[in-house]
Coordinates of N, CA and C in Angstrom, one line a residue:
X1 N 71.4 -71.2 -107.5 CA 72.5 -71.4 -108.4 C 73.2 -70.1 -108.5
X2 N 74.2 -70.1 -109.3 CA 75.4 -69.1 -109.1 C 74.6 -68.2 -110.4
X3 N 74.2 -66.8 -110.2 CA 74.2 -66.1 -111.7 C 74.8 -65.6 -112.2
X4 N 74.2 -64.9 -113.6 CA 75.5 -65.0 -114.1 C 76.1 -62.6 -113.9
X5 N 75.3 -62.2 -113.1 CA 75.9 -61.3 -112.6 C 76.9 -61.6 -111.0
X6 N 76.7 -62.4 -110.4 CA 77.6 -62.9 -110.0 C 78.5 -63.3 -110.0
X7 N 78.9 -64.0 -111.4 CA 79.9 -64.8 -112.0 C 80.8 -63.4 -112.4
X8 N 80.0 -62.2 -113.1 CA 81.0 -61.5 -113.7 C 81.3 -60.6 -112.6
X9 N 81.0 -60.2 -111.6 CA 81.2 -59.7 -110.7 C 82.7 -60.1 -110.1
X10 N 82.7 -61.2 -109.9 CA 83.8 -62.2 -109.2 C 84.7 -62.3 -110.1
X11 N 84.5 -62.0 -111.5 CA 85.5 -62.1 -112.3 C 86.2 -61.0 -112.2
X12 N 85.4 -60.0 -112.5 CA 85.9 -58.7 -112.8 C 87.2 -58.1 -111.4
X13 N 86.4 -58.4 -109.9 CA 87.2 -58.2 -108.8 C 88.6 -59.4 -109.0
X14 N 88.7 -60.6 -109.5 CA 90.0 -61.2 -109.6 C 90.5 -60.5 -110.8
X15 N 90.4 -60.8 -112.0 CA 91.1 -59.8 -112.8 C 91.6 -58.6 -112.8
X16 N 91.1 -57.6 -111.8 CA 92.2 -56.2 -111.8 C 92.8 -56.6 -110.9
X17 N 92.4 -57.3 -109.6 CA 93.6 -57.6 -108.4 C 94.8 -58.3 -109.2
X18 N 94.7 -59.3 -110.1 CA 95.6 -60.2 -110.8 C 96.6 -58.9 -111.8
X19 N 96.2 -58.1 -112.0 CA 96.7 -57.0 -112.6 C 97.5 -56.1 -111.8
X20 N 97.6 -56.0 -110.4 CA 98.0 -55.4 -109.5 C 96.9 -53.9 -109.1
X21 N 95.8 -54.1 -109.9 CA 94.3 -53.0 -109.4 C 93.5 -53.1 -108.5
X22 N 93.1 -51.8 -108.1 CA 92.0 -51.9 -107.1 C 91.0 -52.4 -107.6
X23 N 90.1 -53.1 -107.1 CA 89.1 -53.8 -108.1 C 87.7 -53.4 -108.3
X24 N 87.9 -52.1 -106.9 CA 86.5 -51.3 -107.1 C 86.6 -49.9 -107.6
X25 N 88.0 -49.4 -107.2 CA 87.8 -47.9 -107.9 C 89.4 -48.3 -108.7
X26 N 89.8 -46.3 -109.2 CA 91.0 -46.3 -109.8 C 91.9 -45.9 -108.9
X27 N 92.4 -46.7 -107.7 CA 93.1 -46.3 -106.6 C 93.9 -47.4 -106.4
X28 N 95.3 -46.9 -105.4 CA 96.2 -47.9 -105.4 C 96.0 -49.3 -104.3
X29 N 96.2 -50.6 -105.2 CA 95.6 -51.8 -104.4 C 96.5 -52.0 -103.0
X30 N 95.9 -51.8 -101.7 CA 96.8 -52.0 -100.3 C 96.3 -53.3 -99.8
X31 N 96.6 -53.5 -98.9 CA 96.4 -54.7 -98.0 C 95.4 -54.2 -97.2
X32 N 95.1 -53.4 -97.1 CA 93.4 -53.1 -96.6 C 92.4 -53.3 -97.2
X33 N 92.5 -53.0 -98.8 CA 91.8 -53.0 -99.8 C 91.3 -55.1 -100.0
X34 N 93.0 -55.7 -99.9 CA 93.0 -57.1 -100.1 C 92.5 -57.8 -99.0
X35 N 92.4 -57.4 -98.0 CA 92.0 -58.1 -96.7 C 90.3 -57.5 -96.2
X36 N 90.0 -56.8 -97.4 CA 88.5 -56.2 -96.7 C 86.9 -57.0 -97.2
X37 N 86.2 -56.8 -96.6 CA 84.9 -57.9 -96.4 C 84.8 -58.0 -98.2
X38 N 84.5 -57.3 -98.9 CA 83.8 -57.3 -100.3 C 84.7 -58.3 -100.9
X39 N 86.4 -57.8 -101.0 CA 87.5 -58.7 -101.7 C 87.2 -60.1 -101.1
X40 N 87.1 -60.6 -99.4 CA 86.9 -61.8 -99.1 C 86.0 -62.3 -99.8
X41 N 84.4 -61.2 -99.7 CA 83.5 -62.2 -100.1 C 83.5 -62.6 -101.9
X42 N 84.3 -62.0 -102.5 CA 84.6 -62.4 -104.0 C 85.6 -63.4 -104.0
X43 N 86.6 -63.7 -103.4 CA 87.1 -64.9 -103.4 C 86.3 -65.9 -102.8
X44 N 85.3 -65.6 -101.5 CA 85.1 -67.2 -101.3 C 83.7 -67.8 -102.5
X45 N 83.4 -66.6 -103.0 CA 82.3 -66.8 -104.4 C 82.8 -67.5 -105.5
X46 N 84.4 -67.2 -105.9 CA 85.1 -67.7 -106.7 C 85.7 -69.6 -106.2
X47 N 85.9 -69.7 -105.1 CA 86.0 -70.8 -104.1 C 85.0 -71.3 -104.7
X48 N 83.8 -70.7 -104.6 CA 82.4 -71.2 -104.7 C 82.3 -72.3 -106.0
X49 N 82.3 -71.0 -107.1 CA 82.3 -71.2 -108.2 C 83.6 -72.6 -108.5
X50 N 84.5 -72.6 -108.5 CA 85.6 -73.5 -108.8 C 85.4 -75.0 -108.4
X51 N 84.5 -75.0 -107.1 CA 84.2 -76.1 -106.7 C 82.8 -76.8 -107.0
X52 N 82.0 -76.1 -107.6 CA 80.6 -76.5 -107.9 C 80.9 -77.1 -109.4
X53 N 81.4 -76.3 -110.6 CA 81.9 -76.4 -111.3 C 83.4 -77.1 -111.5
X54 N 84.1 -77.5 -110.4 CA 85.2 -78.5 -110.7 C 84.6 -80.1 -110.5
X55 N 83.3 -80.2 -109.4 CA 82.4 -81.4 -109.3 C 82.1 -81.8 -111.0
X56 N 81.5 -80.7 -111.1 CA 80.6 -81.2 -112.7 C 81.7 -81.9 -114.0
X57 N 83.0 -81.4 -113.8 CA 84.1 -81.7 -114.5 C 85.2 -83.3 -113.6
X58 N 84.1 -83.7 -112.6 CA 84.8 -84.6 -112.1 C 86.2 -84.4 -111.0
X59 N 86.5 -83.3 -111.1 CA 87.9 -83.2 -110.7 C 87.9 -83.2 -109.1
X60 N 86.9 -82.9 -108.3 CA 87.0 -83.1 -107.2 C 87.0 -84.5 -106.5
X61 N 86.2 -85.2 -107.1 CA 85.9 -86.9 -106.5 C 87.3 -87.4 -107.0
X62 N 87.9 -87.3 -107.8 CA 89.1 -87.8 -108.2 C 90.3 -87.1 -107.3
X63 N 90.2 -86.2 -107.0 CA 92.0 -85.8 -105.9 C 91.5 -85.9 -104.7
X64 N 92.8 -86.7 -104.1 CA 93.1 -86.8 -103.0 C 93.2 -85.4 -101.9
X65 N 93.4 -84.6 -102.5 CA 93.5 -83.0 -101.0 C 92.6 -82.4 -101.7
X66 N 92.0 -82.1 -102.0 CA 90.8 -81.2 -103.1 C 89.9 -81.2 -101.7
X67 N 89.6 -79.8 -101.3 CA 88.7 -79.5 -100.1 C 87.8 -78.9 -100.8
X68 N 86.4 -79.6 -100.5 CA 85.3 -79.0 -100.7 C 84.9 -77.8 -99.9
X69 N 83.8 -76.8 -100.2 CA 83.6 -75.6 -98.7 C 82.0 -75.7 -99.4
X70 N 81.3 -76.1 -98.2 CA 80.2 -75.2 -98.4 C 79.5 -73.8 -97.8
X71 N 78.8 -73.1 -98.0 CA 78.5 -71.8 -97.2 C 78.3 -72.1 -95.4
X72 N 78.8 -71.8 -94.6 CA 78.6 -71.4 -93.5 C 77.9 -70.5 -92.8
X73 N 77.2 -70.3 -91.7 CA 76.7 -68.8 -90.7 C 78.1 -68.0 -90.7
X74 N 77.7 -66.8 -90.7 CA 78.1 -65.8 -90.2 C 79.4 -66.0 -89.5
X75 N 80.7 -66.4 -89.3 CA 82.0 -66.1 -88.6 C 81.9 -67.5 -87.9
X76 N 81.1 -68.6 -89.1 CA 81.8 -69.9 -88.8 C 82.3 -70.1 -89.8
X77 N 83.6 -70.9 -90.2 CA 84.1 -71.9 -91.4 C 82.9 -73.1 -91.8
X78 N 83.0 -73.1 -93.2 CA 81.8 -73.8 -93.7 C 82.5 -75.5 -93.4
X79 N 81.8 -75.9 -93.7 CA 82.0 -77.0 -93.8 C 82.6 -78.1 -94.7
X80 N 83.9 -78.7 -94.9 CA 84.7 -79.4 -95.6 C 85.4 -80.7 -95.2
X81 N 85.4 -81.2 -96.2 CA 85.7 -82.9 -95.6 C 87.2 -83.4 -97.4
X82 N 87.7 -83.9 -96.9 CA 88.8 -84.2 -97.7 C 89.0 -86.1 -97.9
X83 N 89.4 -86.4 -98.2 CA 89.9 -87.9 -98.7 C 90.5 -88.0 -97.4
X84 N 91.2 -87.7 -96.6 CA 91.7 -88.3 -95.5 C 90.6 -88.1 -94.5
X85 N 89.7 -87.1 -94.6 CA 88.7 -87.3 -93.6 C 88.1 -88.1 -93.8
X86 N 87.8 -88.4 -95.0 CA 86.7 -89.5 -95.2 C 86.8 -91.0 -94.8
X87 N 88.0 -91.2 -94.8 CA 88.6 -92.6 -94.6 C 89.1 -92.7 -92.9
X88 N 88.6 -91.6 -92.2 CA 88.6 -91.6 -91.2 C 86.9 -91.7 -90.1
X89 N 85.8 -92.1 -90.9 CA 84.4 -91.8 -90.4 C 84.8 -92.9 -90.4
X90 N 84.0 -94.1 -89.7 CA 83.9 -95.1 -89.6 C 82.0 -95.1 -89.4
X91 N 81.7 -96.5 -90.0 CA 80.4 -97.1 -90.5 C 80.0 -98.1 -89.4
X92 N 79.5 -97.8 -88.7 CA 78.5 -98.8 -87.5 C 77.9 -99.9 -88.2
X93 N 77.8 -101.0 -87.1 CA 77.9 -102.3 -87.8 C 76.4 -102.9 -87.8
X94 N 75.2 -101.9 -87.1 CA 74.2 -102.2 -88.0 C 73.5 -100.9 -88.5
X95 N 72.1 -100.8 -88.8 CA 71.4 -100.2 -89.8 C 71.1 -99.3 -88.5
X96 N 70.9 -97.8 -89.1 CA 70.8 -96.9 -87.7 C 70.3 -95.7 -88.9
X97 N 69.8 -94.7 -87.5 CA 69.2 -93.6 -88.7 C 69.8 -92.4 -89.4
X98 N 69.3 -91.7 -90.1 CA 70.3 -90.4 -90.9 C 70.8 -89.5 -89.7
X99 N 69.8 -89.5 -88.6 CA 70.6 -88.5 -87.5 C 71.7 -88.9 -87.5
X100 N 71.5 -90.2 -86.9 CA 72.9 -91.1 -86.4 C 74.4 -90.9 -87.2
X101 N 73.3 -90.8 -88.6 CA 74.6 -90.8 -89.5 C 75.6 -89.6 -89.4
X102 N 74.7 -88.4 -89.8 CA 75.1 -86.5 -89.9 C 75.6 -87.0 -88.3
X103 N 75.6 -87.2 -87.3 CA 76.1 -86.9 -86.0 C 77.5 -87.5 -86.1
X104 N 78.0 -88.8 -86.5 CA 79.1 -89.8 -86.6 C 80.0 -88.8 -87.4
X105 N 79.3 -88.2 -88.2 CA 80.5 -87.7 -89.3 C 81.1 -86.3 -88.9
X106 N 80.1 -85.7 -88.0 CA 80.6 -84.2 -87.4 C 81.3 -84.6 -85.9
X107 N 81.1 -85.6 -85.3 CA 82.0 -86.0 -84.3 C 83.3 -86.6 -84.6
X108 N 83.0 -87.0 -85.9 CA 84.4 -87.4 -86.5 C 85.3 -86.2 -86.5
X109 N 84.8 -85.8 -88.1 CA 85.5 -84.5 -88.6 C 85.1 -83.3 -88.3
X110 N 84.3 -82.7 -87.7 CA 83.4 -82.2 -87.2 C 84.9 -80.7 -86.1
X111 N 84.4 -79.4 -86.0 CA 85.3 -78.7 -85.5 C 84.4 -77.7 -85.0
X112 N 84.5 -77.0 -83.7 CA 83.9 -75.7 -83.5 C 83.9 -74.9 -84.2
X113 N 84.8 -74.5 -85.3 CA 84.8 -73.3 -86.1 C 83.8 -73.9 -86.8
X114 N 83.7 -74.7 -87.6 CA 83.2 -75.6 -89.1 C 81.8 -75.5 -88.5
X115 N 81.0 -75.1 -89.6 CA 79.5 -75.7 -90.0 C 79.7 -77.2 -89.9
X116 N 78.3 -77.5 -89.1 CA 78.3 -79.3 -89.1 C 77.5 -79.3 -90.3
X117 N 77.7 -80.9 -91.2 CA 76.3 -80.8 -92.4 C 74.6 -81.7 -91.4
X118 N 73.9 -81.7 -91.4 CA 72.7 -82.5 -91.2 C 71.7 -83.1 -92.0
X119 N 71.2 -84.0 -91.3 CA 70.6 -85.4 -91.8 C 69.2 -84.5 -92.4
X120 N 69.0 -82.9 -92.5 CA 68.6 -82.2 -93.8 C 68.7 -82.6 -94.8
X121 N 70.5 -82.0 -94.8 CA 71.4 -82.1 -96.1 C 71.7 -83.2 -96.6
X122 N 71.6 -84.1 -95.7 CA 72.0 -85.3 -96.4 C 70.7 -86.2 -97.2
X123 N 69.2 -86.0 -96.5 CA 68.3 -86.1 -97.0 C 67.9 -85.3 -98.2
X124 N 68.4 -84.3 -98.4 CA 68.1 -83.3 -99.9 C 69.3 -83.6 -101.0
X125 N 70.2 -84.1 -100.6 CA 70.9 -84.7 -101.1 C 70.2 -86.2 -101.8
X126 N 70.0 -87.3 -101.0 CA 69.6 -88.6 -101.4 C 67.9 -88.4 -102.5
X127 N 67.6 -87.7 -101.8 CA 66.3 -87.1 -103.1 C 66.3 -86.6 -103.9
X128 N 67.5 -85.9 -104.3 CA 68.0 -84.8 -105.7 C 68.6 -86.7 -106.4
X129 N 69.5 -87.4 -105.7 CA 70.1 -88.4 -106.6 C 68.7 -89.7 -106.8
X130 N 67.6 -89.5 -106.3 CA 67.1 -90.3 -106.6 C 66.6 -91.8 -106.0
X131 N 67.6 -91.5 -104.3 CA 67.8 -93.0 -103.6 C 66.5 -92.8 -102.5
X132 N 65.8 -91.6 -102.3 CA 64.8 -91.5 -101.7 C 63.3 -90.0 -102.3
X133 N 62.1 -90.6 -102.1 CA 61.0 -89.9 -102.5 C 60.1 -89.4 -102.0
X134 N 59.7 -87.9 -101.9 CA 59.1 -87.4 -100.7 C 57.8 -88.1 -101.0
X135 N 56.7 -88.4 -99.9 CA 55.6 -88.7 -99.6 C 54.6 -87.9 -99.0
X136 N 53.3 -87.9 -99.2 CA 52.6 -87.4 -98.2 C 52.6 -86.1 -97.7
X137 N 52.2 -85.6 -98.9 CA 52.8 -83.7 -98.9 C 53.7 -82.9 -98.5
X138 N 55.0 -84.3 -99.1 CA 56.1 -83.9 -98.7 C 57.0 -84.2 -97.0
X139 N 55.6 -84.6 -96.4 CA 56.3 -85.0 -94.8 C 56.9 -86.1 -94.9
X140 N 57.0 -86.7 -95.4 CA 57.7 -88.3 -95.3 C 58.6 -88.6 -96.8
X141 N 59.9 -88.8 -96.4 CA 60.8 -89.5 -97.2 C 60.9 -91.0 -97.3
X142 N 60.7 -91.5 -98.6 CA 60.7 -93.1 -98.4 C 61.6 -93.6 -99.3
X143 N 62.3 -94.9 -99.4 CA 63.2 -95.6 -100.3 C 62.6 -95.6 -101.1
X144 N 63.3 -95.3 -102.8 CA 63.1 -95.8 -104.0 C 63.4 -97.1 -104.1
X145 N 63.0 -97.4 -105.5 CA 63.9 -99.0 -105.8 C 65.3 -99.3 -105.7
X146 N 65.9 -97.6 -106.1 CA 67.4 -97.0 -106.2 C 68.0 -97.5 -104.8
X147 N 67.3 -96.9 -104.1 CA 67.7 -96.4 -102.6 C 67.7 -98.2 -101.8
X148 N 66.2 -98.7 -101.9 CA 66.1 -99.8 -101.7 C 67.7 -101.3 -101.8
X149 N 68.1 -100.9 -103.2 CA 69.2 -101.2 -103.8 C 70.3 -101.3 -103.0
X150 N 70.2 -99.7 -102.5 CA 71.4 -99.2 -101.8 C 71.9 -100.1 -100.5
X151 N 70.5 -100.1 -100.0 CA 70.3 -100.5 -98.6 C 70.0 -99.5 -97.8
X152 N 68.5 -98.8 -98.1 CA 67.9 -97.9 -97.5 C 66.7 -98.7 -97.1
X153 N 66.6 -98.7 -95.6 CA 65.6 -99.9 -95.8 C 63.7 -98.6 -94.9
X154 N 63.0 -98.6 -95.4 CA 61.9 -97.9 -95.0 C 61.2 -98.7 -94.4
X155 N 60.5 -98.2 -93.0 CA 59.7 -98.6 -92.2 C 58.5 -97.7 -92.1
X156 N 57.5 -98.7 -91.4 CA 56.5 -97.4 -90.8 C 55.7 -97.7 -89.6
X157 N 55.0 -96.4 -89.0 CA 54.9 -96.9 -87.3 C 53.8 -95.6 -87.4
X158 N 52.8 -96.0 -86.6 CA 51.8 -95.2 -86.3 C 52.3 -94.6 -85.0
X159 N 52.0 -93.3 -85.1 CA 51.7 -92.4 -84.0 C 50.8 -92.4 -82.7
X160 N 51.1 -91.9 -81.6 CA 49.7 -91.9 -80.8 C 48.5 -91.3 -81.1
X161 N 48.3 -90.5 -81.7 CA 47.2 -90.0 -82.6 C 46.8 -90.8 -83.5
X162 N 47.5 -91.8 -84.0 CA 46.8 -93.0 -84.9 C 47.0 -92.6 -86.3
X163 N 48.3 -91.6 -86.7 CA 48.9 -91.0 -88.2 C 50.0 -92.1 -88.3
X164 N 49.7 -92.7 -89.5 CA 51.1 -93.2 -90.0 C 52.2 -92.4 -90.1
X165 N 53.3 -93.2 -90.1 CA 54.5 -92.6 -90.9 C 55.6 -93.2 -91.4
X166 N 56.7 -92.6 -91.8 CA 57.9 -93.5 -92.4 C 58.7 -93.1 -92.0
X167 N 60.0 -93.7 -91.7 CA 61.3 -93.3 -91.7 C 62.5 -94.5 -91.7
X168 N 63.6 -94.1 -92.3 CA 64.3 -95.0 -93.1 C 65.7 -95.3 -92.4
X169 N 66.0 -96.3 -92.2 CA 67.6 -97.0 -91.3 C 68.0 -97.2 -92.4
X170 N 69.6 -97.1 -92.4 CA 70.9 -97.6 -93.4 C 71.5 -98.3 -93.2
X171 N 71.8 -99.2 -93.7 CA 72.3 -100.5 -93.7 C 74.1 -100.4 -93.5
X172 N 75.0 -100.3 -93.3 CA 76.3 -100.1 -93.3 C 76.9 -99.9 -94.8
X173 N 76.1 -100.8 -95.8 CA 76.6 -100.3 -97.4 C 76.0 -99.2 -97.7
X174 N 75.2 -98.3 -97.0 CA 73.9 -97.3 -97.8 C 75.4 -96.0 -96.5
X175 N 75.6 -96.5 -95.5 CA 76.5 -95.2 -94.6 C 77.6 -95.0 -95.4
X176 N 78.3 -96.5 -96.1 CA 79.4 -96.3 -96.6 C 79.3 -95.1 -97.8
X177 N 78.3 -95.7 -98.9 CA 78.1 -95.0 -99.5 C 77.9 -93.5 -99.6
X178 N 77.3 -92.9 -98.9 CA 76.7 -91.5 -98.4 C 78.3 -90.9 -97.8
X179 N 78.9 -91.5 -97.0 CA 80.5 -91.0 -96.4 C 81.1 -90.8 -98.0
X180 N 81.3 -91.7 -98.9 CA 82.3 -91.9 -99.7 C 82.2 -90.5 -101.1
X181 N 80.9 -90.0 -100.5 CA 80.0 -89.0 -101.4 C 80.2 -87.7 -101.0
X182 N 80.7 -87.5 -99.6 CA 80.9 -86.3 -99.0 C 80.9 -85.0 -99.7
X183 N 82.1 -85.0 -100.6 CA 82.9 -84.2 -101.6 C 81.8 -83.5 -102.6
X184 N 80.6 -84.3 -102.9 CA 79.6 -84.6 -103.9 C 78.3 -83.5 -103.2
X185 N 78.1 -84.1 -101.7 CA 77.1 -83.9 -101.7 C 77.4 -82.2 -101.0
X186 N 78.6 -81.9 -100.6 CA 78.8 -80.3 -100.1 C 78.8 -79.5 -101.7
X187 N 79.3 -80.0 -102.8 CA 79.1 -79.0 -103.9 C 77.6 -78.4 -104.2
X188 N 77.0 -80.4 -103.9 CA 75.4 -79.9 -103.9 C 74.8 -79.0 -103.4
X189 N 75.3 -79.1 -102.0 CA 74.6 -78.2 -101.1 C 74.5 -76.7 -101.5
X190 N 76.0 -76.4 -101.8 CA 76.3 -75.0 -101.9 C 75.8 -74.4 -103.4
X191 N 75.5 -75.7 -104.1 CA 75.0 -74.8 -105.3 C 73.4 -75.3 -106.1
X192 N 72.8 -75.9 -104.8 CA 71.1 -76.6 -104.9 C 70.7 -74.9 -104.1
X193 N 69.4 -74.4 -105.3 CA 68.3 -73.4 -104.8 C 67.8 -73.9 -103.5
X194 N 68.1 -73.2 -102.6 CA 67.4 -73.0 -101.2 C 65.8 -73.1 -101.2
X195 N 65.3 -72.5 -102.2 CA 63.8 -72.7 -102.5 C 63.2 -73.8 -102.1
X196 N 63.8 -74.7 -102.6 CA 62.6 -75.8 -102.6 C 63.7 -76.8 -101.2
X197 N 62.6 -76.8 -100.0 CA 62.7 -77.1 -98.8 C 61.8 -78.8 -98.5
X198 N 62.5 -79.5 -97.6 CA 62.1 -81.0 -98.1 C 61.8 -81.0 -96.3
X199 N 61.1 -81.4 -95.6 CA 60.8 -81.4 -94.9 C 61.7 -82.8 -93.9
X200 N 62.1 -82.4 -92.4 CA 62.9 -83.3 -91.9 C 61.6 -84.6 -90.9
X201 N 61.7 -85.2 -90.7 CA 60.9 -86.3 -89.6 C 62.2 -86.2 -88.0
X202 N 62.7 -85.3 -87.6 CA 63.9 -85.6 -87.0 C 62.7 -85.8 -85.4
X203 N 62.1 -85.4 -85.0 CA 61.8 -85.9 -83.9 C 61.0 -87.5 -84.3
X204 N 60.1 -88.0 -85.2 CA 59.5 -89.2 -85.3 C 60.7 -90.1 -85.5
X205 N 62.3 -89.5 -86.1 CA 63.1 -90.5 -86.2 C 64.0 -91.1 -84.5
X206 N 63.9 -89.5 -84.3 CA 65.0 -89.7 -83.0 C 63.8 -90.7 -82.1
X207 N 62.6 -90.7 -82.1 CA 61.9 -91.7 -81.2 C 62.4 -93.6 -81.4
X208 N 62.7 -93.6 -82.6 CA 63.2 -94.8 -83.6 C 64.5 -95.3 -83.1
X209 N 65.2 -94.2 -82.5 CA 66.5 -94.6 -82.1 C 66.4 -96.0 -81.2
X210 N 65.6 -95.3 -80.0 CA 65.4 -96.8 -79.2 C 64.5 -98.2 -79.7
X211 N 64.5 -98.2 -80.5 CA 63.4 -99.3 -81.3 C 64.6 -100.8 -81.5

C-alpha cells in the first residue's frame, strides 16, 4: 500500500513545482530539473495514487477514457486498458483456462512497450474478490460458491505421481466478467502488498489445454 511518507513526499514535490519551485532545493526550476528521474518518479507515484484512490471513489469504472497504469519493469510502460480496449477483447465461445484468458487480452491490447498482466494477476485478483479459494497449502485455487455462480467451473486430475489437483476453466460469462473488470483489477494490482504471494498451477493448467 501507498504510505503515508510517500504520500507526503509526492505532495510536497507537486506543490512547489505548481508554485513554479524547485522541489528539492532553493534553486531555479529548469526543464532538467522537470524532466529528471526523481520528478518522473513523483508524478508516476501521484498517477499512482489518483488511480488507486479514484477506483475506491468509483470514478474510474464509470469514464469512458480514464486509463488505468499499473507499475511496470524497468523502461517498460505499465500496463493499461481503457473502455475502448475493453470492448475490443473478445470472449471464446467455450470454457478455456486463465492462461488462455491473460494471453487473449495481451494479444488483443497487449504492446511491446506495455507490461502484459498474467493469469497471476488475474488469479490474486479473483481471490482478494472472493470468486476463488486457495487450497492445499496454498498450491491449488478452487471455485467458491461466488465464483461457482460466476461460471468458474473447478476440476480435478491426478498426476503421474498419483497427487491430485485442481484447476479451473471459465465459462464465457466468468471471461466476460474478468474483461469488463480490467480497470478494477490493474488499481488492485498496483496497490495489493506484494507480500502475500498466491501460488500459480501454470504448467498443471497448460497440460489441461489439450483435454
Amino acid at each position: 500500500m501507498i504510505d503515508i511518507i510517500q504520500l507526503r513526499k509526492t505532495y510536497n514535490v507537486l506543490d512547489r513545482m505548481s508554485l513554479g519551485k524547485h522541489p528539492f532545493a532553493e534553486e531555479e526550476l529548469t526543464w532538467e530539473v522537470v524532466s529528471s528521474h526523481p520528478v518522473k518518479q513523483s508524478l508516476a507515484d501521484a498517477a499512482r495514487i489518483i488511480a488507486v484512490y479514484g477506483n475506491l471513489l468509483n470514478v474510474v469504472t464509470q469514464s469512458t477514457n480514464f486509463k488505468v497504469y499499473t507499475l511496470g519493469k524497468a523502461g517498460q510502460q505499465a500496463f493499461n486498458v481503457d473502455r475502448e480496449d475493453i470492448k475490443s477483447i473478445s470472449v471464446a465461445a467455450n470454457s478455456i483456462l486463465i492462461t488462455r484468458l491473460a494471453k487473449n487480452i495481451n494479444d488483443t491490447v497487449g504492446r511491446e512497450s506495455m507490461r502484459s498482466i498474467t493469469a497471476v494477476d488475474l488469479g490474486k485478483w479473483l481471490v482478494h474478490e472472493g470468486f476463488l479459494e486457495v487450497k492445499d497449502r496454498q498450491k491449488n485455487k478452487v471455485a467458491t460458491e461466488k465464483g461457482q455462480e460466476l461460471g468458474i467451473i473447478t476440476k480435478e486430475r491426478v498426476r503421474e505421481n498419483g497427487e491430485n489437483y485442481f484447476f479451473n476453466r471459465y465459462t464465457p460469462k466468468a471471461q466476460r466478467y474478468i474483461i469488463d473488470h480490467l480497470p478494477e483489477i490493474s488499481c488492485f494490482l498496483q496497490g495489493k502488498n506484494s507480500n502475500l504471494v498466491y501460488e500459480q498451477n501454470t504448467a498443471d493448467e497448460e497440460k489441461e489445454e489439450n483435454i
